[in-house]
Amino acid sequence: MTSEVVIDVRQKEISIALLEDQKLVEYQNEPRSASFSVGNIYIAKVKKLMPGLNACFVDVGYERDAFLHYLDLGNQFSSYEKYLKQVQSDRKRLYPFSKAQRLPDLKKEGSVQTTLQTGQEVLVQIVKEPISTKGPRLTGELSFAGRYLVLIPFNDKVSVSSKIKSGEERARLKQLIHSIKPKNCGVIVRTVAEGKRVAELDAELKVLTRRWEEVIQKVQKTQQRPQLVFEETGRAVALLRDLFNPTYESIHVNDDDVYEEVRNYVSLIAPEKVGIVKRYTGKVPIFDNFNVTKQIKSSFGKIVNYKHGAYLIIEHTEALHVVDVNSGNRARGVEGQEANALDVNLGAADELARQLRLRDMGGIIVVDFIDMNLAEDRQMLYERMCKNMQKDRARHNILPLSKFGLMQITRQRVRPAMDVSVEETCPTCFGKGTIKSSILFTDQLESKIANLVNKIGVKKFYLHVHPYVAAYINQGFISLKRRWQMKYGMGVRIISSQKLAFLQYEFYDANKQFIDMKEEIETK
């Protein structure tokens, strides 16, 4: 199996696609201005205590207050609280973390009323992004994740991933980390650390320790509350940190800054693989070039087709996700209805496992498979689903089919499910139902080009249009494109873009920055 990552950086958002054997299996899309990523750390104030829930709401600067349960304060909350006071008592000289005192663990049966008070400052980390009407979910037990290790301040334990099965290797890693870890810190050894040398682990541990020290320095120097004191690495690097493996053949990026960021990260964790990071410079949009746009259009939406005419219907509700399996117009096999139902269900299990990763669906998922009479067929379907989900990094649990033919799946949810709208609103009538004659569309484009060149003074630009329109503009010996270039200069360039609707268009300058050429009458 070959894997490659395609990163599309645009002016307002960044999209990341993971392809396995050229098939889209993971997709992330975020505004570049997004600031509430999982892993961010804030120094914030308790806004309201909720004794009935044994929790409180904390102001971290989001429109809805973040939620912090008493049990999420962490065992070492008292140690954090005391050290925060010591750090903030002297704005000039930083109290050394190595001298910080570890106090007794917080009692599990305690109360938020006796532990916190309104207006109190707390150091918190986001563990779940805002979802629907809920604000972010917080924890008071901070952690700094690296490629091989996770650093946990005020924790003295060294834990090794349960996926490392060798007792000898577990003992080696534990002894090694105990010898290099800083005082007052605990460490979790991740699965990918198996077989790594002490120099690699020590280098990463120093990087993580430096991040924690920078957090404390920001807390000491800043007085504004709430205040972001640690920002998780960019989405591109964060995804690579969790996903990166030696099977990657290439990582394609279409932006210079993100390219350098990704290249520097890969050179740090796998110097021999730095050559797989490639700067994409093609004229065609990067997602179109790697067939990602078409797969996004076909993989998202309410109805998802898979083999031989069968399809899934995926509905999202506030409490859970519901998936219905349909055989569609599939012809009944010669082996009978039972064999046909099994084949459709096995195909659905393959596609559903991909959809869960692709959409990052979390919480409760209920799947209504086609009824099967044989117990061995139901067991085969359950085992197939379990096998397919082994590639999924998110924690999950799968129950066998119930007597009603329903399969229940729970999957870790830390951010909203990816919901990409694949239905296109008419870009020329905006839902009104009437448009100008389509034969005049190219005349409309030419008037925009004339305005851009003669009035605004932009001589070099890219005009993105639907592939069918691009084919029409480029056809013939003396094509429409050639005539425009003769009239307005050779800076006129036509780009075919699969993401655009039929009569939709977008202008970009020479630096690939969007130019808004919509007239007021068009946007009403």
Short mmCIF file of C-alpha atoms in Angstrom, two decimals:
data_model
loop_
_atom_site.label_atom_id
_atom_site.label_comp_id
_atom_site.label_asym_id
_atom_site.label_seq_id
_atom_site.Cartn_x
_atom_site.Cartn_y
_atom_site.Cartn_z
CA MET A 1 0.00 0.00 0.00
CA THR A 2 1.32 3.44 -0.94
CA SER A 3 0.36 6.59 0.94
CA GLU A 4 0.70 10.23 -0.02
CA VAL A 5 -0.43 13.51 1.49
CA VAL A 6 -1.75 16.44 -0.53
CA ILE A 7 -1.93 19.84 1.20
CA ASP A 8 -3.97 22.60 -0.45
CA VAL A 9 -3.27 26.01 1.12
CA ARG A 10 -5.63 28.80 0.10
CA GLN A 11 -6.04 32.38 1.24
CA LYS A 12 -8.65 31.65 3.92
CA GLU A 13 -8.40 27.91 4.55
CA ILE A 14 -6.13 24.89 4.45
CA SER A 15 -7.19 21.41 3.30
CA ILE A 16 -5.25 18.19 3.83
CA ALA A 17 -5.98 14.91 2.03
CA LEU A 18 -4.45 11.51 2.81
CA LEU A 19 -4.51 9.07 -0.10
CA GLU A 20 -3.92 5.33 0.21
CA ASP A 21 -3.37 3.67 -3.17
CA GLN A 22 -4.68 6.95 -4.67
CA LYS A 23 -7.98 6.56 -2.76
CA LEU A 24 -9.05 9.34 -0.40
CA VAL A 25 -9.23 8.02 3.19
CA GLU A 26 -8.78 11.13 5.38
CA TYR A 27 -9.69 14.75 4.77
CA GLN A 28 -9.24 17.80 6.99
CA ASN A 29 -10.40 21.31 6.19
CA GLU A 30 -9.98 24.30 8.49
CA PRO A 31 -10.08 28.09 8.22
CA ARG A 32 -6.55 29.50 8.54
CA SER A 33 -7.90 31.80 11.24
CA ALA A 34 -9.13 28.88 13.40
CA SER A 35 -7.68 29.28 16.89
CA PHE A 36 -9.48 26.66 18.98
CA SER A 37 -7.50 23.59 18.09
CA VAL A 38 -7.21 20.57 20.34
CA GLY A 39 -3.98 20.88 22.34
CA ASN A 40 -4.03 24.67 22.78
CA ILE A 41 -3.28 25.83 26.35
CA TYR A 42 -4.86 28.92 27.97
CA ILE A 43 -4.45 30.79 31.21
CA ALA A 44 -8.09 31.60 31.88
CA LYS A 45 -10.58 32.51 34.61
CA VAL A 46 -13.37 30.45 36.13
CA LYS A 47 -16.60 32.18 35.14
CA LYS A 48 -19.33 30.11 36.78
CA LEU A 49 -19.49 27.14 39.16
CA MET A 50 -22.07 24.41 38.54
CA PRO A 51 -22.33 22.36 41.79
CA GLY A 52 -25.08 20.14 40.39
CA LEU A 53 -22.77 18.99 37.58
CA ASN A 54 -19.65 19.13 39.79
CA ALA A 55 -18.13 21.26 37.04
CA CYS A 56 -17.50 24.85 36.04
CA PHE A 57 -17.52 27.06 32.97
CA VAL A 58 -14.27 28.77 32.01
CA ASP A 59 -13.82 31.82 29.78
CA VAL A 60 -11.15 31.03 27.15
CA GLY A 61 -12.25 33.77 24.74
CA TYR A 62 -14.73 31.66 22.78
CA GLU A 63 -18.33 32.82 22.21
CA ARG A 64 -19.50 29.94 24.45
CA ASP A 65 -17.72 29.28 27.71
CA ALA A 66 -15.62 26.13 27.89
CA PHE A 67 -16.63 23.21 30.13
CA LEU A 68 -14.32 21.84 32.84
CA HIS A 69 -15.46 18.91 35.00
CA TYR A 70 -14.02 18.36 38.48
CA LEU A 71 -12.61 14.96 37.45
CA ASP A 72 -10.83 16.64 34.50
CA LEU A 73 -8.89 18.98 36.78
CA GLY A 74 -6.22 16.28 37.02
CA ASN A 75 -4.59 14.62 40.02
CA GLN A 76 -1.93 17.32 40.26
CA PHE A 77 -4.25 20.35 40.16
CA SER A 78 -3.09 21.48 43.63
CA SER A 79 0.55 21.43 42.42
CA TYR A 80 -0.35 23.53 39.35
CA GLU A 81 -2.30 25.99 41.50
CA LYS A 82 0.58 26.55 43.91
CA TYR A 83 3.18 26.85 41.15
CA LEU A 84 1.02 29.37 39.26
CA LYS A 85 0.94 31.60 42.35
CA GLN A 86 4.73 31.31 42.72
CA VAL A 87 5.29 32.20 39.05
CA GLN A 88 2.94 35.19 39.10
CA SER A 89 4.23 36.56 42.40
CA ASP A 90 7.44 37.80 40.73
CA ARG A 91 7.15 39.27 37.21
CA LYS A 92 10.92 39.69 36.82
CA ARG A 93 12.44 36.46 38.10
CA LEU A 94 10.94 33.13 37.03
CA TYR A 95 10.50 30.58 39.80
CA PRO A 96 12.37 27.41 38.58
CA PHE A 97 10.11 24.48 37.72
CA SER A 98 12.70 22.05 39.10
CA LYS A 99 12.07 23.55 42.57
CA ALA A 100 8.28 23.30 42.29
CA GLN A 101 6.69 21.21 45.02
CA ARG A 102 4.45 18.24 44.15
CA LEU A 103 1.44 18.28 46.46
CA PRO A 104 -0.85 15.30 47.27
CA ASP A 105 -3.24 14.14 44.52
CA LEU A 106 -6.67 15.76 44.23
CA LYS A 107 -9.37 13.63 45.89
CA LYS A 108 -11.60 11.91 43.33
CA GLU A 109 -14.69 12.28 45.52
CA GLY A 110 -14.09 16.02 46.01
CA SER A 111 -16.34 18.92 45.01
CA VAL A 112 -15.77 21.74 42.54
CA GLN A 113 -17.19 24.19 45.12
CA THR A 114 -14.44 23.50 47.63
CA THR A 115 -11.67 23.40 45.01
CA LEU A 116 -12.40 26.39 42.77
CA GLN A 117 -13.96 29.81 43.11
CA THR A 118 -15.37 32.27 40.58
CA GLY A 119 -12.64 34.46 39.09
CA GLN A 120 -9.84 32.03 39.94
CA GLU A 121 -7.11 31.66 37.33
CA VAL A 122 -6.54 28.16 35.94
CA LEU A 123 -4.15 26.72 33.38
CA VAL A 124 -6.22 24.56 31.01
CA GLN A 125 -5.85 22.67 27.74
CA ILE A 126 -8.50 22.03 25.06
CA VAL A 127 -9.27 18.32 24.63
CA LYS A 128 -12.41 18.65 22.50
CA GLU A 129 -13.24 21.42 20.04
CA PRO A 130 -16.58 23.29 20.07
CA ILE A 131 -19.23 20.97 18.61
CA SER A 132 -22.69 22.22 17.62
CA THR A 133 -24.05 24.31 20.52
CA LYS A 134 -21.39 23.16 23.01
CA GLY A 135 -18.25 25.10 23.87
CA PRO A 136 -14.77 23.55 24.06
CA ARG A 137 -14.06 20.76 26.60
CA LEU A 138 -11.08 21.37 28.90
CA THR A 139 -8.64 19.48 31.09
CA GLY A 140 -6.35 20.68 33.85
CA GLU A 141 -3.81 17.91 33.21
CA LEU A 142 -1.54 19.42 30.58
CA SER A 143 0.35 17.33 28.03
CA PHE A 144 2.76 18.11 25.20
CA ALA A 145 2.66 15.56 22.39
CA GLY A 146 5.63 14.79 20.17
CA ARG A 147 6.30 12.15 17.55
CA TYR A 148 7.69 9.59 20.02
CA LEU A 149 6.84 10.93 23.48
CA VAL A 150 4.18 12.83 25.43
CA LEU A 151 5.42 15.07 28.28
CA ILE A 152 3.14 15.54 31.33
CA PRO A 153 4.27 18.16 33.88
CA PHE A 154 3.79 17.38 37.62
CA ASN A 155 3.56 13.66 36.90
CA ASP A 156 6.39 11.33 37.82
CA LYS A 157 5.31 8.16 35.99
CA VAL A 158 6.75 6.67 32.80
CA SER A 159 4.14 4.75 30.79
CA VAL A 160 4.75 2.73 27.63
CA SER A 161 2.14 2.22 24.89
CA SER A 162 0.29 -1.07 25.30
CA LYS A 163 0.78 -1.69 21.56
CA ILE A 164 4.48 -2.35 22.23
CA LYS A 165 4.22 -6.04 23.10
CA SER A 166 7.88 -7.00 23.72
CA GLY A 167 8.58 -7.08 27.46
CA GLU A 168 12.28 -6.54 26.85
CA GLU A 169 11.65 -3.45 24.70
CA ARG A 170 9.17 -2.02 27.23
CA ALA A 171 11.72 -2.42 30.02
CA ARG A 172 14.45 -0.82 27.88
CA LEU A 173 12.29 2.21 27.05
CA LYS A 174 11.18 2.68 30.67
CA GLN A 175 14.74 2.55 31.99
CA LEU A 176 15.96 4.86 29.22
CA ILE A 177 13.25 7.52 29.81
CA HIS A 178 13.77 7.41 33.61
CA SER A 179 17.43 8.26 33.03
CA ILE A 180 16.79 11.32 30.81
CA LYS A 181 13.44 12.80 31.87
CA PRO A 182 13.43 16.12 33.76
CA LYS A 183 12.40 16.38 37.40
CA ASN A 184 8.66 16.76 38.16
CA CYS A 185 7.64 15.42 34.74
CA GLY A 186 6.00 12.22 33.58
CA VAL A 187 6.34 10.72 30.09
CA ILE A 188 4.16 8.52 27.90
CA VAL A 189 6.14 6.55 25.32
CA ARG A 190 4.23 6.27 22.04
CA THR A 191 4.12 3.18 19.83
CA VAL A 192 6.42 4.65 17.14
CA ALA A 193 9.23 4.97 19.73
CA GLU A 194 9.79 1.21 19.57
CA GLY A 195 13.43 0.50 18.67
CA LYS A 196 14.48 4.18 18.70
CA ARG A 197 17.89 5.24 20.01
CA VAL A 198 18.36 7.32 23.15
CA ALA A 199 19.68 10.31 21.16
CA GLU A 200 16.41 10.61 19.17
CA LEU A 201 14.21 10.34 22.27
CA ASP A 202 16.39 12.73 24.27
CA ALA A 203 16.29 15.34 21.49
CA GLU A 204 12.48 15.26 21.36
CA LEU A 205 12.18 15.32 25.15
CA LYS A 206 14.24 18.52 25.23
CA VAL A 207 11.96 20.10 22.62
CA LEU A 208 8.85 19.21 24.65
CA THR A 209 10.44 20.47 27.89
CA ARG A 210 11.27 23.76 26.16
CA ARG A 211 7.58 24.13 25.14
CA TRP A 212 6.48 23.74 28.76
CA GLU A 213 9.08 26.33 29.88
CA GLU A 214 7.79 28.77 27.24
CA VAL A 215 4.24 28.31 28.58
CA ILE A 216 5.37 29.25 32.09
CA GLN A 217 7.28 32.30 30.78
CA LYS A 218 4.15 33.55 28.96
CA VAL A 219 2.03 33.04 32.08
CA GLN A 220 4.55 35.10 34.07
CA LYS A 221 4.84 37.97 31.58
CA THR A 222 1.23 38.40 30.39
CA GLN A 223 -1.53 39.90 32.52
CA GLN A 224 -4.40 39.68 30.03
CA ARG A 225 -6.92 36.91 30.77
CA PRO A 226 -7.89 34.73 28.98
CA GLN A 227 -4.56 34.37 27.20
CA LEU A 228 -3.36 31.73 24.74
CA VAL A 229 0.00 30.55 26.12
CA PHE A 230 0.63 27.56 23.86
CA GLU A 231 -0.65 27.00 20.34
CA GLU A 232 -0.65 23.53 18.83
CA THR A 233 1.45 23.17 15.68
CA GLY A 234 -0.24 23.94 12.36
CA ARG A 235 -2.83 21.49 11.04
CA ALA A 236 -0.45 20.17 8.39
CA VAL A 237 2.28 19.36 10.91
CA ALA A 238 -0.17 18.10 13.57
CA LEU A 239 -1.69 15.63 11.09
CA LEU A 240 1.74 14.48 9.98
CA ARG A 241 2.88 14.02 13.57
CA ASP A 242 0.17 11.42 14.17
CA LEU A 243 0.08 9.88 10.70
CA PHE A 244 3.64 9.89 9.42
CA ASN A 245 5.09 6.49 8.58
CA PRO A 246 7.88 5.19 6.33
CA THR A 247 5.42 4.07 3.63
CA TYR A 248 4.76 7.68 2.58
CA GLU A 249 5.89 8.16 -1.00
CA SER A 250 5.30 11.91 -1.20
CA ILE A 251 3.91 14.98 0.53
CA HIS A 252 2.77 17.64 -1.94
CA VAL A 253 2.30 21.27 -0.81
CA ASN A 254 1.27 24.29 -2.90
CA ASP A 255 2.41 27.04 -0.50
CA ASP A 256 6.00 28.15 0.25
CA ASP A 257 5.54 28.80 4.00
CA VAL A 258 3.72 25.54 4.72
CA TYR A 259 6.20 23.69 2.49
CA GLU A 260 9.10 24.94 4.64
CA GLU A 261 7.19 24.16 7.83
CA VAL A 262 6.47 20.57 6.73
CA ARG A 263 9.97 20.07 5.33
CA ASN A 264 11.57 21.25 8.59
CA TYR A 265 9.37 18.92 10.61
CA VAL A 266 10.12 15.88 8.43
CA SER A 267 13.86 16.68 8.53
CA LEU A 268 13.60 16.66 12.32
CA ILE A 269 11.76 13.34 12.75
CA ALA A 270 12.98 11.44 9.67
CA PRO A 271 15.96 13.14 7.96
CA GLU A 272 16.26 10.36 5.38
CA LYS A 273 12.68 11.08 4.21
CA VAL A 274 12.99 14.84 3.71
CA GLY A 275 13.10 14.32 -0.08
CA ILE A 276 9.46 13.17 -0.18
CA VAL A 277 8.24 16.73 0.65
CA LYS A 278 7.62 18.35 -2.72
CA ARG A 279 6.59 21.88 -3.68
CA TYR A 280 3.70 21.73 -6.16
CA THR A 281 4.01 24.40 -8.85
CA GLY A 282 1.54 23.19 -11.50
CA LYS A 283 -1.05 25.52 -13.01
CA VAL A 284 -3.96 23.12 -12.40
CA PRO A 285 -5.33 23.32 -8.78
CA ILE A 286 -3.44 20.80 -6.64
CA PHE A 287 -6.55 18.82 -5.62
CA ASP A 288 -7.65 18.54 -9.26
CA ASN A 289 -4.20 17.29 -10.26
CA PHE A 290 -4.31 14.43 -7.74
CA ASN A 291 -8.00 13.61 -8.35
CA VAL A 292 -8.96 14.68 -4.82
CA THR A 293 -11.72 17.13 -5.82
CA LYS A 294 -13.67 14.46 -7.71
CA GLN A 295 -13.37 12.02 -4.79
CA ILE A 296 -14.58 14.68 -2.32
CA LYS A 297 -17.61 15.38 -4.52
CA SER A 298 -18.46 11.66 -4.74
CA SER A 299 -17.65 10.68 -1.12
CA PHE A 300 -19.53 13.34 0.86
CA GLY A 301 -23.22 14.08 0.94
CA LYS A 302 -26.24 12.18 2.20
CA ILE A 303 -26.01 9.31 -0.31
CA VAL A 304 -22.71 7.48 -0.90
CA ASN A 305 -22.54 4.92 -3.72
CA TYR A 306 -20.26 1.91 -3.62
CA LYS A 307 -19.90 -1.29 -5.67
CA HIS A 308 -22.56 -2.72 -8.01
CA GLY A 309 -25.24 -0.08 -7.44
CA ALA A 310 -25.48 -0.43 -3.65
CA TYR A 311 -25.36 2.74 -1.54
CA LEU A 312 -25.29 4.13 2.00
CA ILE A 313 -27.60 6.83 3.36
CA ILE A 314 -25.83 8.81 6.11
CA GLU A 315 -27.82 11.11 8.40
CA HIS A 316 -26.33 13.30 11.14
CA THR A 317 -28.38 14.17 14.25
CA GLU A 318 -27.53 16.00 17.46
CA ALA A 319 -27.12 12.76 19.43
CA LEU A 320 -25.82 10.24 16.91
CA HIS A 321 -25.10 9.34 13.28
CA VAL A 322 -27.44 6.94 11.46
CA VAL A 323 -26.37 4.86 8.47
CA ASP A 324 -28.78 2.83 6.30
CA VAL A 325 -27.47 0.17 3.88
CA ASN A 326 -29.37 -0.26 0.60
CA SER A 327 -28.80 -2.76 -2.20
CA GLY A 328 -30.20 -0.29 -4.76
CA ASN A 329 -30.82 -1.61 -8.27
CA ARG A 330 -28.38 -4.49 -7.78
CA ALA A 331 -29.53 -7.71 -9.45
CA ARG A 332 -30.03 -10.73 -7.19
CA GLY A 333 -27.08 -13.14 -7.39
CA VAL A 334 -27.44 -16.70 -8.58
CA GLU A 335 -26.65 -17.96 -5.06
CA GLY A 336 -29.82 -16.44 -3.63
CA GLN A 337 -30.96 -13.61 -1.38
CA GLU A 338 -28.83 -14.54 1.65
CA ALA A 339 -25.57 -14.52 -0.34
CA ASN A 340 -26.61 -11.24 -2.00
CA ALA A 341 -27.34 -9.62 1.37
CA LEU A 342 -23.96 -10.76 2.74
CA ASP A 343 -22.10 -9.36 -0.27
CA VAL A 344 -23.87 -5.98 -0.01
CA ASN A 345 -23.23 -5.81 3.75
CA LEU A 346 -19.53 -6.68 3.43
CA GLY A 347 -19.12 -3.95 0.82
CA ALA A 348 -20.97 -1.54 3.13
CA ALA A 349 -18.58 -2.43 5.99
CA ASP A 350 -15.59 -1.56 3.77
CA GLU A 351 -17.07 1.77 2.67
CA LEU A 352 -18.36 2.70 6.15
CA ALA A 353 -14.92 2.22 7.75
CA ARG A 354 -13.53 4.62 5.13
CA GLN A 355 -16.37 7.11 5.67
CA LEU A 356 -15.81 7.22 9.44
CA ARG A 357 -12.17 8.21 8.91
CA LEU A 358 -12.94 10.51 6.00
CA ARG A 359 -15.69 12.49 7.74
CA ASP A 360 -14.10 12.08 11.20
CA MET A 361 -17.51 11.00 12.52
CA GLY A 362 -17.55 10.54 16.29
CA GLY A 363 -19.91 9.71 19.14
CA ILE A 364 -22.52 7.01 18.51
CA ILE A 365 -22.96 5.52 15.03
CA VAL A 366 -25.91 3.17 14.40
CA VAL A 367 -25.82 1.12 11.19
CA ASP A 368 -28.90 -0.65 9.75
CA PHE A 369 -27.51 -3.49 7.64
CA ILE A 370 -29.64 -5.68 5.37
CA ASP A 371 -31.14 -8.53 7.41
CA MET A 372 -29.27 -11.84 7.33
CA ASN A 373 -30.62 -15.13 8.69
CA LEU A 374 -27.41 -17.10 9.17
CA ALA A 375 -25.46 -16.54 12.41
CA GLU A 376 -22.14 -17.27 10.66
CA ASP A 377 -22.85 -14.50 8.11
CA ARG A 378 -23.58 -12.00 10.90
CA GLN A 379 -20.34 -13.01 12.64
CA MET A 380 -18.40 -12.64 9.38
CA LEU A 381 -19.78 -9.10 8.95
CA TYR A 382 -18.80 -8.17 12.53
CA GLU A 383 -15.25 -9.51 12.03
CA ARG A 384 -14.94 -7.66 8.70
CA MET A 385 -15.94 -4.38 10.36
CA CYS A 386 -13.45 -4.90 13.21
CA LYS A 387 -10.66 -5.63 10.72
CA ASN A 388 -11.46 -2.54 8.63
CA MET A 389 -11.42 -0.30 11.71
CA GLN A 390 -7.92 -1.42 12.75
CA LYS A 391 -6.46 1.34 10.54
CA ASP A 392 -8.48 3.96 12.44
CA ARG A 393 -6.37 5.99 14.89
CA ALA A 394 -9.39 7.18 16.89
CA ARG A 395 -10.44 5.05 19.86
CA HIS A 396 -13.53 3.03 18.98
CA ASN A 397 -15.74 0.18 20.12
CA ILE A 398 -17.88 -2.08 17.93
CA LEU A 399 -20.78 -4.25 19.07
CA PRO A 400 -22.03 -7.33 17.15
CA LEU A 401 -25.31 -7.10 15.25
CA SER A 402 -28.37 -6.88 17.49
CA LYS A 403 -31.47 -9.03 16.89
CA PHE A 404 -32.89 -6.11 14.90
CA GLY A 405 -29.88 -6.21 12.52
CA LEU A 406 -28.35 -2.99 13.91
CA MET A 407 -24.64 -2.52 14.56
CA GLN A 408 -23.62 0.04 17.17
CA ILE A 409 -20.24 1.78 16.99
CA THR A 410 -18.76 4.39 19.30
CA ARG A 411 -15.84 6.45 18.04
CA GLN A 412 -13.78 9.09 19.81
CA ARG A 413 -14.98 12.58 18.98
CA VAL A 414 -12.68 15.57 19.51
CA ARG A 415 -13.91 17.87 16.72
CA PRO A 416 -17.09 18.29 14.66
CA ALA A 417 -17.69 15.70 11.93
CA MET A 418 -16.43 16.85 8.54
CA ASP A 419 -19.50 17.87 6.55
CA VAL A 420 -18.74 18.96 2.99
CA SER A 421 -21.68 20.21 0.96
CA VAL A 422 -21.54 18.61 -2.49
CA GLU A 423 -24.74 20.22 -3.76
CA GLU A 424 -24.09 23.34 -5.82
CA THR A 425 -26.18 26.51 -5.71
CA CYS A 426 -26.56 28.05 -9.14
CA PRO A 427 -23.76 30.65 -9.24
CA THR A 428 -25.54 32.87 -11.75
CA CYS A 429 -29.12 33.05 -10.44
CA PHE A 430 -28.40 32.36 -6.75
CA GLY A 431 -31.55 30.27 -6.43
CA LYS A 432 -33.91 32.70 -8.21
CA GLY A 433 -34.46 30.33 -11.12
CA THR A 434 -33.76 32.73 -14.00
CA ILE A 435 -30.39 33.57 -15.55
CA LYS A 436 -28.98 35.55 -18.41
CA SER A 437 -28.67 33.65 -21.68
CA SER A 438 -25.76 31.20 -21.23
CA ILE A 439 -24.47 32.01 -24.73
CA LEU A 440 -23.64 35.46 -23.37
CA PHE A 441 -21.55 34.02 -20.51
CA THR A 442 -18.24 34.45 -22.35
CA ASP A 443 -19.21 38.05 -23.18
CA GLN A 444 -19.74 38.62 -19.47
CA LEU A 445 -16.29 37.14 -18.74
CA GLU A 446 -14.69 39.40 -21.35
CA SER A 447 -16.25 42.48 -19.77
CA LYS A 448 -14.78 41.40 -16.42
CA ILE A 449 -11.35 40.95 -18.04
CA ALA A 450 -11.58 44.39 -19.71
CA ASN A 451 -12.50 45.96 -16.38
CA LEU A 452 -9.67 44.17 -14.60
CA VAL A 453 -7.01 45.13 -17.18
CA ASN A 454 -8.09 48.63 -18.24
CA LYS A 455 -9.65 50.07 -15.07
CA ILE A 456 -8.05 48.20 -12.16
CA GLY A 457 -4.69 47.75 -13.88
CA VAL A 458 -4.14 44.04 -13.21
CA LYS A 459 -2.25 42.79 -16.26
CA LYS A 460 -1.44 39.23 -15.13
CA PHE A 461 -4.16 37.04 -13.65
CA TYR A 462 -5.70 33.56 -13.64
CA LEU A 463 -9.34 32.97 -14.58
CA HIS A 464 -10.66 29.74 -13.01
CA VAL A 465 -13.70 28.24 -14.75
CA HIS A 466 -15.51 24.88 -14.96
CA PRO A 467 -13.66 22.31 -17.14
CA TYR A 468 -16.43 22.39 -19.80
CA VAL A 469 -16.21 26.17 -20.06
CA ALA A 470 -12.40 25.99 -20.15
CA ALA A 471 -12.61 23.51 -23.04
CA TYR A 472 -14.92 25.89 -24.95
CA ILE A 473 -12.62 28.89 -24.36
CA ASN A 474 -9.55 26.94 -25.51
CA GLN A 475 -11.07 25.27 -28.57
CA GLY A 476 -10.09 26.13 -32.15
CA PHE A 477 -6.93 27.38 -33.86
CA ILE A 478 -7.72 30.99 -33.00
CA SER A 479 -9.47 30.26 -29.72
CA LEU A 480 -11.38 32.67 -27.53
CA LYS A 481 -8.44 32.58 -25.13
CA ARG A 482 -6.02 33.59 -27.92
CA ARG A 483 -8.28 36.47 -28.94
CA TRP A 484 -8.42 37.70 -25.35
CA GLN A 485 -4.62 37.52 -25.10
CA MET A 486 -4.21 39.49 -28.31
CA LYS A 487 -6.64 42.14 -27.04
CA TYR A 488 -5.71 42.34 -23.33
CA GLY A 489 -2.18 40.94 -23.18
CA MET A 490 -0.49 37.59 -22.60
CA GLY A 491 -1.18 37.86 -18.85
CA VAL A 492 -4.64 36.32 -19.39
CA ARG A 493 -4.49 32.66 -18.28
CA ILE A 494 -7.38 30.19 -18.19
CA ILE A 495 -7.39 27.45 -15.51
CA SER A 496 -9.77 24.47 -15.44
CA SER A 497 -11.12 23.92 -11.89
CA GLN A 498 -13.30 20.95 -10.92
CA LYS A 499 -14.55 22.57 -7.72
CA LEU A 500 -16.50 25.27 -9.60
CA ALA A 501 -20.10 24.95 -10.78
CA PHE A 502 -20.92 25.15 -14.49
CA LEU A 503 -21.22 28.94 -14.92
CA GLN A 504 -19.12 29.90 -11.92
CA TYR A 505 -15.82 31.75 -12.24
CA GLU A 506 -13.04 33.09 -10.00
CA PHE A 507 -10.20 35.54 -10.67
CA TYR A 508 -6.77 35.27 -9.01
CA ASP A 509 -3.81 37.63 -9.35
CA ALA A 510 -0.22 36.59 -10.18
CA ASN A 511 0.37 35.78 -6.48
CA LYS A 512 -2.66 33.43 -6.43
CA GLN A 513 -4.67 35.91 -4.29
CA PHE A 514 -8.43 35.96 -4.90
CA ILE A 515 -9.87 38.99 -6.73
CA ASP A 516 -13.57 39.64 -6.11
CA MET A 517 -15.05 40.63 -9.49
CA LYS A 518 -18.72 39.97 -8.62
CA GLU A 519 -20.99 42.89 -9.36
CA GLU A 520 -23.56 44.00 -6.80
CA ILE A 521 -26.45 42.89 -9.03
CA GLU A 522 -24.96 39.37 -9.16
CA THR A 523 -24.73 38.94 -5.40
CA LYS A 524 -28.25 40.12 -4.54
#
